[in-house]
Short mmCIF file of C-alpha atoms in Angstrom, two decimals:
data_model
loop_
_atom_site.label_atom_id
_atom_site.label_comp_id
_atom_site.label_asym_id
_atom_site.label_seq_id
_atom_site.Cartn_x
_atom_site.Cartn_y
_atom_site.Cartn_z
CA MET A 1 33.73 12.68 3.96
CA SER A 2 36.23 13.37 6.73
CA PRO A 3 37.33 10.65 9.19
CA VAL A 4 35.41 12.47 11.94
CA SER A 5 32.14 12.26 9.98
CA LEU A 6 32.48 8.53 9.25
CA VAL A 7 32.07 5.81 11.86
CA ALA A 8 32.70 2.31 10.52
CA VAL A 9 31.08 -0.45 12.60
CA GLU A 10 32.32 -4.02 12.32
CA PRO A 11 29.94 -6.88 13.26
CA ALA A 12 29.80 -7.79 16.93
CA LYS A 13 28.75 -10.93 18.73
CA GLY A 14 25.19 -10.59 19.99
CA ASP A 15 23.01 -7.50 20.36
CA ASP A 16 24.88 -4.38 19.22
CA THR A 17 22.13 -1.81 19.81
CA VAL A 18 24.02 0.31 22.34
CA ARG A 19 27.09 0.75 20.16
CA LEU A 20 25.08 1.52 17.02
CA GLN A 21 22.85 4.06 18.76
CA ALA A 22 25.87 5.73 20.37
CA ALA A 23 27.47 6.14 16.95
CA ILE A 24 24.29 7.72 15.56
CA ASP A 25 23.92 10.04 18.56
CA GLY A 26 27.55 11.12 18.47
CA LEU A 27 27.59 11.96 14.78
CA SER A 28 24.31 13.88 14.98
CA ALA A 29 25.57 15.91 17.93
CA SER A 30 28.76 16.83 16.05
CA GLY A 31 26.99 17.99 12.91
CA GLY A 32 26.22 14.76 11.09
CA GLY A 33 27.94 12.05 9.09
CA ARG A 34 27.74 8.39 8.15
CA VAL A 35 27.46 5.31 10.33
CA GLU A 36 28.65 2.51 8.06
CA LEU A 37 27.83 -1.08 8.90
CA MET A 38 30.57 -3.23 7.45
CA ALA A 39 30.09 -6.66 5.86
CA GLY A 40 28.68 -9.26 8.24
CA ILE A 41 25.65 -9.70 10.48
CA HIS A 42 24.61 -6.87 12.82
CA VAL A 43 21.96 -7.79 15.42
CA CYS A 44 20.08 -4.98 17.14
CA ARG A 45 16.89 -3.84 18.79
CA GLY A 46 15.26 -0.53 17.84
CA LEU A 47 17.40 2.28 16.45
CA GLN A 48 16.55 5.98 16.32
CA LEU A 49 18.02 7.84 13.36
CA LYS A 50 18.84 11.49 14.08
CA SER A 51 19.41 14.67 12.09
CA GLY A 52 22.32 14.73 9.69
CA VAL A 53 23.06 11.00 9.87
CA ASP A 54 23.25 8.47 7.05
CA LEU A 55 22.91 4.87 8.22
CA HIS A 56 24.81 3.05 5.48
CA LEU A 57 24.80 -0.71 4.99
CA ALA A 58 27.90 -1.64 3.03
CA ALA A 59 27.85 -4.46 0.49
CA GLY A 60 27.63 -7.72 2.43
CA ALA A 61 26.25 -6.06 5.58
CA ILE A 62 23.11 -7.61 7.06
CA LEU A 63 21.10 -5.74 9.68
CA ARG A 64 19.08 -8.36 11.53
CA PRO A 65 16.62 -6.80 14.00
CA VAL A 66 15.69 -8.85 17.06
CA PRO A 67 12.42 -10.70 16.19
CA GLU A 68 10.51 -9.74 19.36
CA TYR A 69 7.92 -6.97 19.69
CA GLU A 70 9.18 -5.94 23.13
CA ALA A 71 12.62 -5.27 21.63
CA TYR A 72 11.12 -2.06 20.20
CA ALA A 73 9.44 -0.60 23.28
CA HIS A 74 11.98 2.24 23.21
CA THR A 75 11.32 3.04 19.54
CA SER A 76 7.58 3.61 19.72
CA VAL A 77 5.80 5.89 17.26
CA SER A 78 2.71 8.07 17.49
CA VAL A 79 0.78 6.75 14.48
CA ILE A 80 -0.66 3.32 15.20
CA ALA A 81 -1.15 0.92 12.29
CA GLU A 82 -2.85 -2.46 12.77
CA LYS A 83 -2.15 -2.14 16.54
CA SER A 84 1.54 -1.55 15.78
CA ASP A 85 3.02 1.40 17.67
CA ARG A 86 6.69 0.50 17.15
CA GLY A 87 9.36 0.50 14.50
CA MET A 88 12.70 -1.21 14.06
CA ILE A 89 14.32 1.97 12.73
CA VAL A 90 12.57 5.23 13.60
CA ALA A 91 13.09 8.97 13.37
CA LYS A 92 11.03 11.89 14.62
CA ASP A 93 11.32 15.55 13.62
CA ALA A 94 14.73 14.88 12.06
CA ARG A 95 16.28 16.63 9.06
CA ARG A 96 18.70 15.34 6.43
CA ILE A 97 18.54 11.66 7.31
CA SER A 98 19.17 8.69 5.07
CA LEU A 99 19.30 4.92 4.95
CA THR A 100 21.57 3.81 2.12
CA GLY A 101 23.93 1.16 0.81
CA ALA A 102 24.00 -2.18 -0.96
CA GLY A 103 23.43 -4.18 2.24
CA ARG A 104 20.30 -5.90 3.54
CA ILE A 105 17.77 -5.65 6.34
CA GLU A 106 16.40 -9.10 7.20
CA ALA A 107 13.29 -8.25 9.19
CA GLY A 108 12.30 -11.73 10.41
CA CYS A 109 8.57 -11.97 9.71
CA ASP A 110 8.47 -15.68 10.59
CA SER A 111 8.56 -14.84 14.30
CA PHE A 112 5.34 -12.84 13.89
CA ILE A 113 3.21 -15.56 12.26
CA VAL A 114 0.92 -17.53 14.60
CA GLY A 115 -1.04 -19.70 12.17
CA ASP A 116 -2.27 -20.42 8.67
CA ASP A 117 -5.84 -19.69 7.55
CA GLU A 118 -6.13 -21.77 4.41
CA THR A 119 -9.79 -20.80 3.97
CA VAL A 120 -8.82 -17.27 2.93
CA GLY A 121 -5.29 -17.91 1.70
CA THR A 122 -3.29 -15.98 4.29
CA PHE A 123 -1.10 -16.56 7.31
CA ILE A 124 -2.51 -15.45 10.66
CA PRO A 125 -0.30 -12.64 11.95
CA ALA A 126 0.63 -12.01 15.55
CA GLU A 127 -1.49 -9.33 17.22
CA PHE A 128 1.47 -6.98 17.60
CA ARG A 129 4.13 -6.55 14.92
CA PRO A 130 6.73 -3.82 14.43
CA ARG A 131 7.12 -1.89 11.20
CA VAL A 132 10.63 -1.86 9.73
CA VAL A 133 11.11 1.89 9.16
CA VAL A 134 8.90 4.69 10.53
CA PHE A 135 9.94 8.31 9.97
CA GLU A 136 7.61 10.96 11.48
CA GLY A 137 7.70 14.68 10.78
CA CYS A 138 11.05 14.50 9.01
CA ASP A 139 12.46 16.68 6.21
CA GLU A 140 15.00 15.84 3.50
CA VAL A 141 14.74 12.07 3.73
CA GLU A 142 16.47 9.56 1.47
CA ILE A 143 16.35 5.78 1.32
CA SER A 144 18.34 4.29 -1.52
CA SER A 145 19.82 1.04 -2.83
CA ILE A 146 19.11 -1.16 0.19
CA HIS A 147 17.37 -4.55 0.13
CA ILE A 148 14.71 -5.28 2.77
CA SER A 149 13.25 -8.75 3.16
CA ARG A 150 10.49 -10.46 5.16
CA SER A 151 8.97 -7.48 6.90
CA PRO A 152 6.48 -8.45 9.66
CA MET A 153 4.34 -5.35 9.01
CA TRP A 154 4.55 -2.21 6.86
CA THR A 155 8.06 -1.92 5.48
CA LEU A 156 8.75 1.80 4.89
CA HIS A 157 6.30 4.20 6.54
CA PHE A 158 6.77 7.95 6.12
CA VAL A 159 4.42 10.06 8.25
CA ASN A 160 3.99 13.82 7.74
CA CYS A 161 7.37 14.06 6.01
CA THR A 162 8.54 16.51 3.34
CA ASP A 163 11.12 16.18 0.58
CA VAL A 164 11.26 12.38 0.53
CA ALA A 165 13.26 10.33 -1.99
CA VAL A 166 13.13 6.52 -2.24
CA ARG A 167 15.36 5.22 -5.02
CA ASN A 168 16.53 1.83 -6.22
CA VAL A 169 15.16 0.00 -3.17
CA THR A 170 14.25 -3.70 -3.23
CA ILE A 171 11.53 -5.01 -0.90
CA ASP A 172 10.88 -8.76 -0.86
CA ASN A 173 8.22 -9.80 1.65
CA ASP A 174 6.28 -13.00 2.31
CA ARG A 175 3.39 -13.15 -0.17
CA ARG A 176 0.94 -14.64 2.35
CA LEU A 177 1.42 -12.33 5.34
CA PRO A 178 -1.15 -9.48 5.48
CA ASN A 179 -0.29 -5.84 6.19
CA THR A 180 3.24 -6.10 4.82
CA ASP A 181 2.88 -3.01 2.61
CA GLY A 182 6.01 -2.01 0.73
CA ILE A 183 6.19 1.81 0.80
CA VAL A 184 3.59 3.95 2.59
CA LEU A 185 3.52 7.73 2.14
CA ASP A 186 1.22 8.99 4.90
CA ALA A 187 0.33 12.70 4.67
CA CYS A 188 3.66 13.46 2.97
CA ARG A 189 4.41 16.43 0.75
CA GLY A 190 6.94 16.44 -2.05
CA ALA A 191 8.08 12.85 -2.59
CA VAL A 192 9.70 10.84 -5.37
CA ILE A 193 9.70 7.04 -5.49
CA GLU A 194 11.63 5.68 -8.44
CA ASP A 195 13.33 2.56 -9.77
CA CYS A 196 12.13 0.37 -6.88
CA ARG A 197 11.29 -3.35 -6.93
CA ILE A 198 8.61 -4.56 -4.54
CA SER A 199 7.07 -7.98 -3.90
CA THR A 200 4.60 -8.30 -1.04
CA ALA A 201 1.28 -9.75 0.09
CA ASP A 202 -0.20 -6.33 0.71
CA ASP A 203 -0.13 -2.96 -1.01
CA GLY A 204 3.01 -2.22 -3.00
CA ILE A 205 3.21 1.59 -2.98
CA CYS A 206 0.42 3.23 -0.99
CA LEU A 207 -0.49 6.87 -0.37
CA LYS A 208 -2.78 7.68 2.53
CA THR A 209 -3.70 10.24 5.17
CA SER A 210 -4.12 8.71 8.62
CA ILE A 211 -5.32 10.23 11.87
CA GLY A 212 -2.99 11.02 14.76
CA PRO A 213 -3.34 10.44 18.51
CA ASP A 214 -5.65 13.48 18.71
CA ARG A 215 -8.03 11.72 16.26
CA VAL A 216 -7.66 14.39 13.58
CA ALA A 217 -6.02 14.08 10.18
CA ILE A 218 -2.22 14.23 10.27
CA GLY A 219 -2.22 16.40 7.16
CA ARG A 220 -2.39 16.36 3.37
CA CYS A 221 -0.62 14.10 0.90
CA GLU A 222 0.42 16.08 -2.19
CA ASN A 223 2.93 16.51 -4.98
CA ILE A 224 3.96 12.86 -5.27
CA LEU A 225 5.74 11.20 -8.20
CA VAL A 226 6.10 7.42 -8.55
CA ARG A 227 7.96 6.21 -11.64
CA ARG A 228 9.83 3.27 -13.12
CA CYS A 229 8.88 0.88 -10.32
CA SER A 230 8.16 -2.86 -10.63
CA VAL A 231 5.58 -4.21 -8.20
CA GLN A 232 4.09 -7.59 -7.31
CA SER A 233 1.21 -7.37 -4.83
CA LEU A 234 -1.58 -9.62 -3.62
CA SER A 235 -3.52 -6.52 -2.59
CA CYS A 236 -3.10 -3.37 -4.71
CA ALA A 237 0.20 -2.58 -6.40
CA LEU A 238 -0.13 1.20 -6.87
CA LYS A 239 -2.71 2.63 -4.51
CA ILE A 240 -4.26 5.69 -2.91
CA GLY A 241 -6.26 5.02 0.31
CA THR A 242 -8.05 3.56 2.04
CA GLU A 243 -7.20 5.84 5.00
CA THR A 244 -8.16 9.24 3.61
CA HIS A 245 -8.79 11.55 6.54
CA GLY A 246 -6.89 14.40 4.84
CA ASP A 247 -6.83 15.46 1.20
CA VAL A 248 -4.69 13.72 -1.43
CA THR A 249 -3.80 15.80 -4.48
CA ASN A 250 -1.35 16.12 -7.37
CA VAL A 251 -0.15 12.52 -7.69
CA VAL A 252 1.47 10.84 -10.70
CA PHE A 253 2.20 7.13 -11.21
CA GLU A 254 4.03 6.59 -14.50
CA ASP A 255 6.17 4.12 -16.45
CA CYS A 256 5.66 1.29 -13.95
CA SER A 257 5.05 -2.44 -14.32
CA VAL A 258 2.72 -4.59 -12.24
CA SER A 259 3.07 -8.38 -12.46
CA SER A 260 1.78 -11.48 -10.65
CA SER A 261 -0.56 -9.18 -8.78
CA ASN A 262 -4.13 -8.92 -7.59
CA ARG A 263 -5.20 -5.33 -8.18
CA ALA A 264 -2.89 -3.16 -10.25
CA LEU A 265 -4.12 0.42 -9.80
CA GLY A 266 -6.45 1.62 -7.08
CA VAL A 267 -8.01 4.78 -5.65
CA PHE A 268 -10.13 4.30 -2.52
CA SER A 269 -11.92 7.07 -0.61
CA ARG A 270 -13.36 6.28 2.81
CA ASP A 271 -12.85 8.94 5.50
CA GLY A 272 -13.66 12.47 4.30
CA GLY A 273 -10.47 13.61 2.57
CA ARG A 274 -10.86 14.74 -1.04
CA ILE A 275 -8.79 12.97 -3.71
CA SER A 276 -8.02 15.06 -6.79
CA ASN A 277 -5.63 15.54 -9.70
CA ILE A 278 -4.46 11.93 -9.98
CA ARG A 279 -2.80 10.42 -13.05
CA PHE A 280 -1.77 6.85 -13.91
CA SER A 281 0.20 6.73 -17.18
CA ARG A 282 2.07 4.14 -19.23
CA ILE A 283 1.68 1.15 -16.94
CA ALA A 284 1.83 -2.52 -17.90
CA VAL A 285 -0.30 -4.80 -15.73
CA GLU A 286 -0.81 -8.50 -15.04
CA CYS A 287 -3.66 -9.10 -12.59
CA ARG A 288 -4.64 -12.50 -11.24
CA GLU A 289 -7.46 -13.79 -9.08
CA THR A 290 -6.82 -14.22 -5.36
CA PRO A 291 -8.70 -15.98 -2.54
CA ASP A 292 -11.41 -14.04 -0.69
CA GLY A 293 -9.07 -13.11 2.17
CA PHE A 294 -7.44 -10.55 -0.11
CA TRP A 295 -9.30 -7.38 -1.13
CA GLY A 296 -10.25 -7.49 -4.78
CA SER A 297 -9.53 -10.15 -7.36
CA GLY A 298 -7.68 -9.51 -10.60
CA GLU A 299 -8.77 -5.93 -11.37
CA ALA A 300 -6.55 -3.75 -13.56
CA LEU A 301 -8.16 -0.63 -12.06
CA THR A 302 -10.38 -0.18 -9.01
CA VAL A 303 -11.81 3.20 -8.02
CA ASN A 304 -14.44 3.45 -5.32
CA VAL A 305 -15.95 5.83 -2.80
CA VAL A 306 -17.59 4.23 0.24
CA ASP A 307 -18.51 5.81 3.59
CA ARG A 308 -16.47 3.87 6.15
CA VAL A 309 -18.67 5.14 9.00
CA THR A 310 -22.24 6.34 8.61
CA GLU A 311 -21.67 9.61 10.49
CA ARG A 312 -18.89 10.82 8.15
CA THR A 313 -19.17 11.08 4.38
CA ALA A 314 -16.20 9.94 2.34
CA GLY A 315 -14.38 12.53 0.23
CA ALA A 316 -15.02 12.95 -3.48
CA ILE A 317 -12.65 11.63 -6.15
CA GLU A 318 -12.17 14.23 -8.90
CA ASN A 319 -9.94 14.84 -11.90
CA LEU A 320 -8.68 11.29 -12.39
CA ILE A 321 -6.75 10.34 -15.53
CA VAL A 322 -5.89 6.73 -16.37
CA GLU A 323 -4.11 6.42 -19.71
CA ASP A 324 -1.91 4.11 -21.76
CA ILE A 325 -2.55 0.97 -19.71
CA THR A 326 -1.78 -2.39 -21.29
CA GLY A 327 -1.70 -6.02 -20.20
CA ARG A 328 -3.87 -8.79 -18.86
CA MET A 329 -6.50 -9.12 -16.13
CA GLU A 330 -8.64 -11.92 -14.74
CA GLY A 331 -11.04 -9.45 -13.13
CA ALA A 332 -12.57 -6.23 -14.43
CA ILE A 333 -12.13 -2.47 -14.25
CA THR A 334 -14.50 -1.10 -11.58
CA VAL A 335 -15.41 2.54 -10.93
CA ILE A 336 -18.04 2.68 -8.19
CA SER A 337 -19.44 5.19 -5.71
CA THR A 338 -21.94 4.21 -3.02
CA SER A 339 -21.43 7.55 -1.24
CA SER A 340 -23.04 10.90 -1.94
CA ALA A 341 -19.51 12.31 -2.33
CA GLY A 342 -19.21 10.62 -5.70
CA ILE A 343 -16.65 10.39 -8.49
CA GLY A 344 -16.38 13.16 -11.08
CA ASN A 345 -14.34 14.15 -14.12
CA ALA A 346 -12.69 10.77 -14.62
CA SER A 347 -10.97 9.90 -17.89
CA LEU A 348 -9.88 6.48 -19.18
CA ALA A 349 -7.92 6.65 -22.42
CA ARG A 350 -5.86 4.35 -24.61
CA ILE A 351 -6.40 1.22 -22.56
CA ALA A 352 -5.87 -2.20 -24.12
CA LEU A 353 -6.42 -5.21 -21.88
CA ASP A 354 -6.79 -8.94 -22.40
CA GLN A 355 -9.47 -10.27 -20.03
CA GLN A 356 -9.07 -13.98 -19.33
CA PRO A 357 -10.73 -16.33 -16.81
CA GLY A 358 -8.87 -17.26 -13.65
CA GLN A 359 -8.85 -20.59 -11.88
CA LEU A 360 -10.57 -19.49 -8.66
CA GLY A 361 -13.72 -17.76 -9.90
CA THR A 362 -13.37 -15.04 -7.25
CA ALA A 363 -13.23 -12.27 -9.87
CA ARG A 364 -16.92 -12.71 -10.66
CA SER A 365 -17.71 -10.51 -7.66
CA TYR A 366 -16.69 -6.89 -7.18
CA ASP A 367 -15.22 -5.87 -3.84
CA LEU A 368 -16.19 -2.83 -1.76
CA ARG A 369 -14.03 -3.61 1.26
CA PRO A 370 -13.23 -2.09 3.64
CA THR A 371 -16.78 -1.41 4.76
CA ASN A 372 -18.25 -0.52 8.14
CA ALA A 373 -18.50 -4.25 8.87
CA ASP A 374 -14.71 -4.62 8.73
CA LEU A 375 -14.12 -2.24 11.62
CA SER A 376 -15.14 -4.85 14.17
CA PRO A 377 -16.04 -8.36 12.97
CA LYS A 378 -18.83 -10.08 14.87
CA ALA A 379 -17.78 -13.16 16.79
CA ASP A 380 -20.46 -15.33 15.19
CA GLY A 381 -19.44 -14.34 11.66
CA GLY A 382 -15.70 -14.79 11.89
CA GLY A 383 -13.06 -12.60 10.38
CA ARG A 384 -10.24 -10.20 11.13
CA ALA A 385 -10.60 -6.45 11.63
CA ASN A 386 -9.75 -4.37 8.54
CA ALA A 387 -9.48 -7.53 6.45
CA TRP A 388 -12.58 -9.68 6.02
CA THR A 389 -15.83 -10.38 7.83
CA ARG A 390 -18.36 -13.10 7.12
CA GLY A 391 -22.06 -12.48 7.46
CA SER A 392 -24.64 -14.90 8.81
CA ASP A 393 -24.85 -16.48 5.34
CA GLY A 394 -21.15 -17.31 5.43
CA ARG A 395 -20.26 -14.91 2.60
CA VAL A 396 -17.58 -12.25 2.95
CA ILE A 397 -19.26 -8.89 3.52
CA GLY A 398 -18.40 -6.37 0.81
CA LEU A 399 -18.20 -8.88 -2.03
CA GLU A 400 -21.06 -8.20 -4.45
CA HIS A 401 -22.11 -10.09 -7.57
CA TYR A 402 -21.94 -8.16 -10.83
CA PRO A 403 -25.47 -7.70 -12.19
CA GLY A 404 -25.77 -9.89 -15.24
CA GLY A 405 -22.29 -11.32 -14.81
CA MET A 406 -18.77 -9.88 -14.93
CA PRO A 407 -18.16 -7.31 -17.66
CA ALA A 408 -14.77 -5.88 -18.65
CA VAL A 409 -15.61 -2.51 -17.10
CA TYR A 410 -18.30 -1.77 -14.51
CA VAL A 411 -19.27 1.80 -13.61
CA ALA A 412 -21.88 2.52 -10.93
CA GLY A 413 -23.03 5.67 -9.15
CA VAL A 414 -20.61 7.87 -11.11
CA THR A 415 -21.25 11.28 -12.68
CA GLY A 416 -18.79 12.42 -15.29
CA ILE A 417 -16.63 9.69 -16.80
CA LEU A 418 -15.10 9.73 -20.28
CA MET A 419 -13.67 6.66 -22.01
CA ASN A 420 -11.69 6.97 -25.22
CA GLU A 421 -9.91 4.18 -27.08
CA VAL A 422 -10.65 1.63 -24.34
CA ARG A 423 -10.44 -1.87 -25.80
CA PHE A 424 -10.76 -5.34 -24.33
CA THR A 425 -10.02 -8.77 -25.75
CA ARG A 426 -12.32 -11.41 -24.24
CA PRO A 427 -12.59 -15.16 -24.88
CA THR A 428 -15.13 -16.66 -27.27
CA PRO A 429 -17.44 -18.10 -26.12
CA LEU A 430 -17.63 -16.14 -22.90
CA PRO A 431 -17.11 -18.17 -19.70
CA GLN A 432 -20.06 -18.88 -17.45
CA GLY A 433 -20.80 -15.96 -15.14
CA TRP A 434 -19.52 -13.31 -17.55
CA ASN A 435 -21.65 -10.43 -18.83
CA LYS A 436 -22.25 -10.36 -22.58
CA ASN A 437 -21.52 -6.62 -22.55
CA ASP A 438 -17.94 -5.38 -22.37
CA ALA A 439 -19.04 -2.28 -20.44
CA VAL A 440 -21.88 -1.93 -17.95
CA PHE A 441 -22.96 1.46 -16.64
CA GLU A 442 -25.36 1.68 -13.72
CA THR A 443 -26.70 5.03 -12.60
CA ALA A 444 -29.34 6.07 -10.11
CA ALA A 445 -32.69 7.16 -11.53
CA PRO A 446 -34.51 10.11 -9.87
CA ASP A 447 -36.81 7.73 -8.01
CA GLY A 448 -33.84 5.81 -6.63
CA SER A 449 -34.29 2.79 -8.84
CA GLY A 450 -31.53 1.39 -11.01
CA ALA A 451 -31.19 2.81 -14.51
CA TRP A 452 -29.00 0.82 -16.87
CA GLN A 453 -26.90 1.99 -19.80
CA ASN A 454 -24.85 -0.61 -21.66
#
């Protein structure tokens, strides 16, 4: 790298946004290069990364974004998430951009917490929170080796990007702050996520297809590989959905580990996009119960199709392979469709799980959230949009009791599922509230009544 293509930035006293942005702009205009933040603390407001530029955090460098939502008014983004329309580091329609180095981004989530809801086990987030990184419509994107901590909202959000690589990244977020997803691939094509370590309250690695400002799907999510990642999540560690306005296809999760987590593996269809050709292979899991404020409770695998709105049918889930899964769970495996779209051609093979009781008892219900009720909680029921809503009986809407108690695997409303070498170890005697059958299959009879196969 020539001296012209490298700009080294020493720490400054106070807000250094203007100098950092000028360095990025200058290098991009001259053909590209590296802006290297040297060891020390760099304070800034929003930064816009531009074509050909690598923002590099050297060992010992700490990028500390200003912990105020208004500090990012000039780095707004088009895709709104949980009312967030801003990012700390953004890029739009850029090519050959990267965020690299052994340094850290300390994102300051504490300034975006307004309370503590002990009844559901989560902090109460501020209404408006910035995401850490949002790249929209970019090509040839790399994020590698950096450490990001205490994100106030989604950490890495890629929207409609192609040729994305995320390697050897560490994300360490507060485990009680909702919506702090680790890595979100949103309508991206051609992406590799590998050798990453993620700990967060929300989804670890999540693939989705959102809608844009014009209220139509941004695009498809396809040809994605996630491998050799370690994830801790109080939502779902390795996930597809729930936003599925466009199709999701050709996705592989392999050779990963999930520990100290709620749900391990999840596929959720809600909004009309078809989900197909999905494979989870060689994954070790440890799934624990969580309070009702978190979706799910201790499931090794959750697959469900639910119409989010009555006027639009969810998309089908087809050609799903889950194989070589080992570990421990306090919940069950659930494969459920309440939508006419359904689940077809699903295969579970070579699964060996130890099912043990948790201390909370929350796993004895299966969870269909988000439902239509979560779009706008009623004032008399309490709750938070896209999180949890209580009905007039005080129960969280979307939590349903297993018929006959909790089995090890529960399948309902599904046509076409094959299970081969699926084994569970369960305690003897079974705890109260557990089903005597390892597997429970519920299908719909022609007259609409429930037909049981155990």
